[in-house]
Tab-separated table of C-alpha atoms in Angstrom:
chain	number	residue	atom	x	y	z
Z	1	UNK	CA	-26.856	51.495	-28.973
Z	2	UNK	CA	-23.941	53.844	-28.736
Z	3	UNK	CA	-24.329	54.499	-25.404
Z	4	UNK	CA	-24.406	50.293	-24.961
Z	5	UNK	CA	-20.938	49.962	-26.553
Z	6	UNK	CA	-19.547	53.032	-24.427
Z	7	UNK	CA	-20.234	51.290	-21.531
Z	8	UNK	CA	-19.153	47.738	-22.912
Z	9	UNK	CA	-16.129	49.337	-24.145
Z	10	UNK	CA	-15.573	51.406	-20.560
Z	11	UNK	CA	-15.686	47.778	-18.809
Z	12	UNK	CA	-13.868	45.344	-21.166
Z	13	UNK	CA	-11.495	47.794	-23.053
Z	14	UNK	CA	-9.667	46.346	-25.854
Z	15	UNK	CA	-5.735	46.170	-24.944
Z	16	UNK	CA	-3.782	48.622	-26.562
Z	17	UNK	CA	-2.241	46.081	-29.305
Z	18	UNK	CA	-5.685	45.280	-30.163
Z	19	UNK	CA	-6.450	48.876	-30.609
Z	20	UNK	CA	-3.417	49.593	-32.577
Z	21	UNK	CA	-4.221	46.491	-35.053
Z	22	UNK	CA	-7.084	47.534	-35.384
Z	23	UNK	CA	-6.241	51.184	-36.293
Z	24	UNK	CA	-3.961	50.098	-38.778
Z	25	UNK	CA	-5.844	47.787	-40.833
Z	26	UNK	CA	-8.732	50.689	-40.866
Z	27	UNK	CA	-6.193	53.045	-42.334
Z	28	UNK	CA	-4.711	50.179	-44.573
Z	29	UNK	CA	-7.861	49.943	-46.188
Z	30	UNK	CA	-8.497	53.483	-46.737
Z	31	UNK	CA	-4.813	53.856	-48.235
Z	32	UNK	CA	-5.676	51.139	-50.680
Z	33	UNK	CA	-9.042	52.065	-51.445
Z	34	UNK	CA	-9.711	51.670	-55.262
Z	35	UNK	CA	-11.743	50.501	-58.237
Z	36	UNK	CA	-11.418	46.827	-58.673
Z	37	UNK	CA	-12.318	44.351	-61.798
Z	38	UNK	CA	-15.960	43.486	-61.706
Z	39	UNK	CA	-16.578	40.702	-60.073
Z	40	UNK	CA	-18.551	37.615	-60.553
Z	41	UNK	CA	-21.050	37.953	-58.023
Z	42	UNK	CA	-24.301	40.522	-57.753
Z	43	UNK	CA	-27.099	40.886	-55.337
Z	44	UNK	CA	-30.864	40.956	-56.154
Z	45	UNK	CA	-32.164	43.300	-53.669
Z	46	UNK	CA	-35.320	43.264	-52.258
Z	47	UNK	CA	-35.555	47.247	-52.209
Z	48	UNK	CA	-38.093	49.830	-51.379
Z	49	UNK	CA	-39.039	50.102	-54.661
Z	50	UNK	CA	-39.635	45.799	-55.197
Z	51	UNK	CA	-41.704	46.263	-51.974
Z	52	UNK	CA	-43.651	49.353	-53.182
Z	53	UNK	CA	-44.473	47.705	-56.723
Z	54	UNK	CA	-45.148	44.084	-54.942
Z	55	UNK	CA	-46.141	44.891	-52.033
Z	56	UNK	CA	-45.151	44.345	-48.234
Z	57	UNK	CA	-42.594	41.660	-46.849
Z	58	UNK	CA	-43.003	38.883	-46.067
Z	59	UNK	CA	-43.701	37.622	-49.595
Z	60	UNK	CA	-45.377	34.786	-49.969
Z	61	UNK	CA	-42.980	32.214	-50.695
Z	62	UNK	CA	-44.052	30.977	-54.499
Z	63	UNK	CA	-42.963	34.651	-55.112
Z	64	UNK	CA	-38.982	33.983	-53.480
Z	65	UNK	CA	-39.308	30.417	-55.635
Z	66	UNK	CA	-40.447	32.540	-59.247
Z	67	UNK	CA	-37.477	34.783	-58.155
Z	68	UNK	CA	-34.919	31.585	-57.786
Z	69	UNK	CA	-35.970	30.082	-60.936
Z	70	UNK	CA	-35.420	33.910	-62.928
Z	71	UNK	CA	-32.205	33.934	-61.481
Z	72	UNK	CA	-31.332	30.641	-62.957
Z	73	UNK	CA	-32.667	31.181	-66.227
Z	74	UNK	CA	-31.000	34.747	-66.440
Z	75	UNK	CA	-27.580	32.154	-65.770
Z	76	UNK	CA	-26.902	32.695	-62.090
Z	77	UNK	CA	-24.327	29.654	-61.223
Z	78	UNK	CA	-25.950	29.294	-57.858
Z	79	UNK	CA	-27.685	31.579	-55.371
Z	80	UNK	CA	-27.979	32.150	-52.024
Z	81	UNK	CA	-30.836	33.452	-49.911
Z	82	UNK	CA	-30.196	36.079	-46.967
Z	83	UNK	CA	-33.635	35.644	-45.498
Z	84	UNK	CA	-34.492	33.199	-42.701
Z	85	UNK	CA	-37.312	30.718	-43.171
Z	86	UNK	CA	-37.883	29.010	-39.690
Z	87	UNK	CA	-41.550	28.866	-39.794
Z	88	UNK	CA	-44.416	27.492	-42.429
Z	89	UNK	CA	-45.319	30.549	-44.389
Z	90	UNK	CA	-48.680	31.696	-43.252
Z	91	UNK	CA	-49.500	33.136	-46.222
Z	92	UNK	CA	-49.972	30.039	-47.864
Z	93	UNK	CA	-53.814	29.125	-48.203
Z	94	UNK	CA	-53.575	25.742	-46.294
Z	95	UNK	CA	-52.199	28.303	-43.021
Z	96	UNK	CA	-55.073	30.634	-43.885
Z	97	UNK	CA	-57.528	28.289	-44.107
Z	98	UNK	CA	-56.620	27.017	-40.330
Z	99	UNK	CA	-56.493	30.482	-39.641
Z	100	UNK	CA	-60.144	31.177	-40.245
Z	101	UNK	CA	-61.090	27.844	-39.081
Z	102	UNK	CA	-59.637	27.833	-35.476
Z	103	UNK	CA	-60.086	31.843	-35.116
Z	104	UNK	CA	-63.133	32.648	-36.626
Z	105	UNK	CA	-65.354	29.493	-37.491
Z	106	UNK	CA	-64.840	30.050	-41.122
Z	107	UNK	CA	-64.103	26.660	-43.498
Z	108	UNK	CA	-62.853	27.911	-46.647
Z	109	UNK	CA	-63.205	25.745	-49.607
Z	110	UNK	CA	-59.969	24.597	-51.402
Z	111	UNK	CA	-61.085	21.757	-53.313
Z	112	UNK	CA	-60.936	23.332	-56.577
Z	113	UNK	CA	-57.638	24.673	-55.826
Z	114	UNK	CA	-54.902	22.878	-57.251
Z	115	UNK	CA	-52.779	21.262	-54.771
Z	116	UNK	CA	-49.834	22.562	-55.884
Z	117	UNK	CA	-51.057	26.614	-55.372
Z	118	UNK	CA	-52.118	25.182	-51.479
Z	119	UNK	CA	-49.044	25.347	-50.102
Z	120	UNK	CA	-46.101	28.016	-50.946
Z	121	UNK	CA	-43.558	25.796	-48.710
Z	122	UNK	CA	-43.696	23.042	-51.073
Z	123	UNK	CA	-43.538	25.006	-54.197
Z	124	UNK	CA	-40.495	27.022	-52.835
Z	125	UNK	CA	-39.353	23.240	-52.140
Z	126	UNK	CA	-39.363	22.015	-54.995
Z	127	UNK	CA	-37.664	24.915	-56.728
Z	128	UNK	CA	-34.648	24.910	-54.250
Z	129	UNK	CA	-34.267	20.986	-54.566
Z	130	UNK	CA	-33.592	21.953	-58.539
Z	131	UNK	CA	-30.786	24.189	-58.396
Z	132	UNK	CA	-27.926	25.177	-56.386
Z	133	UNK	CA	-29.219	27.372	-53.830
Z	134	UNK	CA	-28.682	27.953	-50.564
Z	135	UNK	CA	-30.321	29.299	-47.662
Z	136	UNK	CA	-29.386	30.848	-44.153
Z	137	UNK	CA	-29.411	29.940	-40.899
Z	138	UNK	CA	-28.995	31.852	-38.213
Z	139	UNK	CA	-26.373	30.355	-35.481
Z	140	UNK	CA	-26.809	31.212	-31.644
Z	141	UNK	CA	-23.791	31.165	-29.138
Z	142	UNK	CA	-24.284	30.694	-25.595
Z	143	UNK	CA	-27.934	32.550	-25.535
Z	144	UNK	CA	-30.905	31.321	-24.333
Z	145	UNK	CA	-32.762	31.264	-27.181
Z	146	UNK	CA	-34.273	28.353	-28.502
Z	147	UNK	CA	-32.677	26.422	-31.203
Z	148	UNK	CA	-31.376	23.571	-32.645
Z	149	UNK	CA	-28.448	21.753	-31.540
Z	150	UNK	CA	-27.508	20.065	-34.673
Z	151	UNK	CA	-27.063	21.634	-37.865
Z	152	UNK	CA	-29.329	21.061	-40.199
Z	153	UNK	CA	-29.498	20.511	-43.915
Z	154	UNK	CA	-26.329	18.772	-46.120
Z	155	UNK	CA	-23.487	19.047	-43.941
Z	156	UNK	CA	-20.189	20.639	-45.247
Z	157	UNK	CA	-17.163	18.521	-44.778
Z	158	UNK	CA	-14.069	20.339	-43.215
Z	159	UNK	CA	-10.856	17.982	-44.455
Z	160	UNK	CA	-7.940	19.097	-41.049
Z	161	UNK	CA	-4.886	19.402	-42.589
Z	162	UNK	CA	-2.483	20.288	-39.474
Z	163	UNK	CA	0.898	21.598	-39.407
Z	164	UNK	CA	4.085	19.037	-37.792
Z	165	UNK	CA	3.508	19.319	-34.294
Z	166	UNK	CA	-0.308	20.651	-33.601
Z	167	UNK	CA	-2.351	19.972	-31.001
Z	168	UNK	CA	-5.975	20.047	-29.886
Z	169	UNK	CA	-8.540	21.636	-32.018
Z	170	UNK	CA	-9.057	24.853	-34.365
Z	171	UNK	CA	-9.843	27.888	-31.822
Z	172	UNK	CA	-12.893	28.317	-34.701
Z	173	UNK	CA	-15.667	29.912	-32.394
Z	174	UNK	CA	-18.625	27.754	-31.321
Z	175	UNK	CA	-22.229	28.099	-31.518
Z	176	UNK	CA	-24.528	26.530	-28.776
Z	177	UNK	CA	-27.150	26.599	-31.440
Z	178	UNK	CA	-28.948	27.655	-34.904
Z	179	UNK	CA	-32.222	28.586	-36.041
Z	180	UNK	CA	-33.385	26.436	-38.752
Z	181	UNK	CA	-35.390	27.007	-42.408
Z	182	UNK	CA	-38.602	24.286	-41.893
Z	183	UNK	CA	-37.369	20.781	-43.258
Z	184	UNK	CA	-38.408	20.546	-46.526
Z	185	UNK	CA	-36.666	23.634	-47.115
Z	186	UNK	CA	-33.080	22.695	-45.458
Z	187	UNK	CA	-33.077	18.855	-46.600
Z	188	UNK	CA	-33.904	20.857	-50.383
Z	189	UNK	CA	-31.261	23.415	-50.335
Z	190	UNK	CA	-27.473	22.239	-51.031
Z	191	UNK	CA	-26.845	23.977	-48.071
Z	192	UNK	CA	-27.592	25.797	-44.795
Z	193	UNK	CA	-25.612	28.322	-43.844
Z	194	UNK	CA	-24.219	31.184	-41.015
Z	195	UNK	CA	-25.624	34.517	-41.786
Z	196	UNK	CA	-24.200	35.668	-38.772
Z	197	UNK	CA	-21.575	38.418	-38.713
Z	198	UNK	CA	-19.257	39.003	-35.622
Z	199	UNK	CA	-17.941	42.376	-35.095
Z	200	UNK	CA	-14.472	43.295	-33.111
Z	201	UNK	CA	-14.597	44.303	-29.814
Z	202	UNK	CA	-15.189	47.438	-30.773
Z	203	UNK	CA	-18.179	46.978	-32.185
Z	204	UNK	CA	-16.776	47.675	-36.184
Z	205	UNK	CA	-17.382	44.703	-38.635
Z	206	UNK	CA	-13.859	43.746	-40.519
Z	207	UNK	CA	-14.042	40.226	-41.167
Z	208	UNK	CA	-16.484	37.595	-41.856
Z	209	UNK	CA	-16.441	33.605	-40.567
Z	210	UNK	CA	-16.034	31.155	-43.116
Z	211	UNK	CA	-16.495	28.410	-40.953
Z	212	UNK	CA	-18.074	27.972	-37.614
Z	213	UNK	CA	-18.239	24.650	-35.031
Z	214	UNK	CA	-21.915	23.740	-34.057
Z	215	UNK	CA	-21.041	20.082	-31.605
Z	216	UNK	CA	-18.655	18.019	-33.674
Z	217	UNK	CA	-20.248	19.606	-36.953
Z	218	UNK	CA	-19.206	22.403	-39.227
Z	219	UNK	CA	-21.368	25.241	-40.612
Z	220	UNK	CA	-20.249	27.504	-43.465
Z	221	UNK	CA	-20.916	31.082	-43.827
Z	222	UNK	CA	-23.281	32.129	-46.645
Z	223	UNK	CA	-20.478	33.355	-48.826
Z	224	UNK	CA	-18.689	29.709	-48.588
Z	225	UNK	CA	-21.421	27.810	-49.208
Z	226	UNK	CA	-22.580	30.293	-52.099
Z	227	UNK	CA	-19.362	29.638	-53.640
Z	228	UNK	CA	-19.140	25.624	-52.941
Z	229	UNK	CA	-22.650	25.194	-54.487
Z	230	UNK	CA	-21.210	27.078	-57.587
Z	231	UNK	CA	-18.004	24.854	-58.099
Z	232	UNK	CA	-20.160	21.762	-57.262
Z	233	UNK	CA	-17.966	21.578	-54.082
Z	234	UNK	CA	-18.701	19.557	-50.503
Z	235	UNK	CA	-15.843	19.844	-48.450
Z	236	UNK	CA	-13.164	22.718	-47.537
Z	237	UNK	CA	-9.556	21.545	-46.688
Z	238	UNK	CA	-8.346	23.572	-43.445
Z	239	UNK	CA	-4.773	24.482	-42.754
Z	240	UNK	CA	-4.147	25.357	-39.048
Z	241	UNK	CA	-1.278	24.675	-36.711
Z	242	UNK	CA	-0.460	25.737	-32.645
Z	243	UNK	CA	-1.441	29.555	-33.826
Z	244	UNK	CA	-4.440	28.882	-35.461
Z	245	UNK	CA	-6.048	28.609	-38.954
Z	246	UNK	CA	-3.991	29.971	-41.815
Z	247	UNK	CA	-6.340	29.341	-44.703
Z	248	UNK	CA	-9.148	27.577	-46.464
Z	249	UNK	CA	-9.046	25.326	-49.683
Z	250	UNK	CA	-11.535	25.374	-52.414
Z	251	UNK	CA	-10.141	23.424	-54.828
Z	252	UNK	CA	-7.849	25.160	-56.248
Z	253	UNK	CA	-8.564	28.371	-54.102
Z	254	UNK	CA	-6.887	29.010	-50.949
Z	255	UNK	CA	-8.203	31.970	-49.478
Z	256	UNK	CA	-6.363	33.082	-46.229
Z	257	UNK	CA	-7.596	33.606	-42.705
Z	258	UNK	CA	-7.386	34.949	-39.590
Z	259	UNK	CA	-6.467	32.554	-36.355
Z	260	UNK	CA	-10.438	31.656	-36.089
Z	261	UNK	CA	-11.080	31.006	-39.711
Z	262	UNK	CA	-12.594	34.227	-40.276
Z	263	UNK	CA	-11.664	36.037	-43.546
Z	264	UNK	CA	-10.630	39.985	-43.312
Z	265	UNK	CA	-12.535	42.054	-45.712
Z	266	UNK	CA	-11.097	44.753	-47.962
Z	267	UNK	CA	-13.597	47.350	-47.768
Z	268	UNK	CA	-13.816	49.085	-51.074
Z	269	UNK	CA	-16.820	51.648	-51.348
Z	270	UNK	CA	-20.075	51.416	-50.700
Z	271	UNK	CA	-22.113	48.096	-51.819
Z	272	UNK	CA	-23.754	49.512	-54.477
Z	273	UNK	CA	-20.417	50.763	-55.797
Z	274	UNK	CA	-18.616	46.923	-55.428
Z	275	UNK	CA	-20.934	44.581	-56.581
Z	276	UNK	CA	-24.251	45.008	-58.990
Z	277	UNK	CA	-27.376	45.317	-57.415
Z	278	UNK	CA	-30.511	44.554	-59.324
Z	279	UNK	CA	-34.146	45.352	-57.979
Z	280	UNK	CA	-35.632	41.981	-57.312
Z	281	UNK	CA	-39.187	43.771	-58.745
Z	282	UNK	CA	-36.877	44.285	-62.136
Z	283	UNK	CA	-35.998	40.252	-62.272
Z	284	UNK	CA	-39.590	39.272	-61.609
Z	285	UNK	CA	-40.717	41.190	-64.259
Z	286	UNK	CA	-38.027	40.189	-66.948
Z	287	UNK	CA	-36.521	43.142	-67.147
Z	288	UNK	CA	-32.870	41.899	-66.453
Z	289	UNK	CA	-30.669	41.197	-69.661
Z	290	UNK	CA	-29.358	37.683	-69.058
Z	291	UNK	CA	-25.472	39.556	-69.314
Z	292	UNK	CA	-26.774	40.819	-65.691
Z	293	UNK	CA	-26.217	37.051	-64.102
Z	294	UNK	CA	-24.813	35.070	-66.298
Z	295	UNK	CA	-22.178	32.741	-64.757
Z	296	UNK	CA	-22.251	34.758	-60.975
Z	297	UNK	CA	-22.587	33.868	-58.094
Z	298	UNK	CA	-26.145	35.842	-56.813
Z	299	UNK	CA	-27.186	37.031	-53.238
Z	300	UNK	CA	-31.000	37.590	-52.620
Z	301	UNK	CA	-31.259	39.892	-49.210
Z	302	UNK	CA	-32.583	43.448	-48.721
């Protein structure tokens, strides 16, 4: 992979003003490095040690949906999952039964199973169709990868607030497509959104998209939509004029941008050092203190 961006970065070399800005912000950071007040947001992490006292992932998915409800009865104001769910979950016994059926000649008998415990899609279904939660999707620009055109799930509405003047359209980037969560798991979940980071052209990650432009539609990053779901939010209000996007209003919150709608990030620490990270394995097993989630906003990823 280095040896991939050498070469990329031998035949389309960032100009020397990119460079520069880029050098300065990286030592900007580092100048301003420091402890910050706690915030109200923590991760759940799927971690080794979840997978060694659980088991391997994939989880089945009535596992993610007991994790969702802890979360919420621990206090998390909404939650959003950094896994991808584009296919039925074959662990559920309705997939395994088909399994064995069209692979080995085997007809397993679920009649005295409860229909509920046949299929995990459903129950994780029904769980995120209860809370605030939302799940990611993972957007695709210009490859030739297969996915959908449309976005999918409750759309976010982006209000265009332009400056005297303006012309044409926000230069936000534009996807081709994005890879979906099944149905009943996107029409369930307040919303779908981009997991997708872009790096600089040098390959070093120092902002994330808020917003991104799938056709005439609009698809929020995970941390918007986290934090819509939580204020019981729909729509953003975007300020943007000839030079581009100057911010993002949520509610009350306007939270500056970049040109493409893409929000610099102030690097402080490690992960583990900025926000609280709890062993999903720990949550499971009820042994978070409520004080641990109450009122935050909570990422589930690994």
């Amino acid at each position: 992979l280095v040896t991939l961006w050498f070469v990329f970065l031998v035949l389309y070399p960032p100009s020397l003003v990119t460079i520069l800005q880029y050098t300065g912000y990286d030592e900007m950071v580092r100048a301003l490095r420091g402890s910050l007040p706690d915030p109200d947001v923590a991760v759940i992490d799927v971690d080794e040690r979840s997978l060694a006292e659980l088991g391997q992932w994939p989880w089945p998915r009535y596992r993610i949906a007991a994790l969702l409800e802890q979360a919420f009865l621990l206090g998390a104001q909404s939650v959003a999952v950094d896994f991808l769910f584009p296919e039925a979950d074959r662990l559920s016994l309705n997939e395994v039964s088909e399994l064995y059926r069209a692979e080995r000649g085997i007809t397993l008998n679920l009649d005295q199973i409860p229909g509920e415990a046949v299929d995990n899609d459903r129950t994780l279904a029904e769980t995120v169709s209860r809370h605030k939660i939302v799940l990611g999707g993972d957007l695709t620009f210009g490859g030739t990868r297969q996915a959908s055109p449309t976005a999918c799930g409750t759309p976010v509405n982006v209000v265009l607030r332009a400056l005297p003047g303006t012309t044409g359209v926000p230069p936000v980037p534009r996807a081709s497509g994005i890879t979906c969560p099944i149905p009943e798991l996107a029409e369930a979940a307040a919303f779908v959104a981009s997991t997708n980071a872009l790096p600089d052209r040098d390959g070093t990650l120092r902002r994330t998209p808020l917003v991104l432009r799938l056709g005439e539609q609009w698809v929020p990053s995970l941390a918007l939509a986290a934090l819509l779901a939580a204020l019981g939010e729909d729509h953003v209000v975007m300020e943007w004029s000839s030079a581009g996007v100057h911010e993002l209003r949520v509610g009350e919150i306007a939270i500056p941008t970049d040109h493409q709608a893409s929000l610099l990030i102030p690097f402080r620490g490690k992960p583990g050092e900025r926000f609280p990270h709890i062993s999903a394995a720990d949550v499971l097993a009820g042994r978070v203190e409520s004080a641990c989630l109450q009122g935050k906003i909570v990422f589930i990823g690994s």
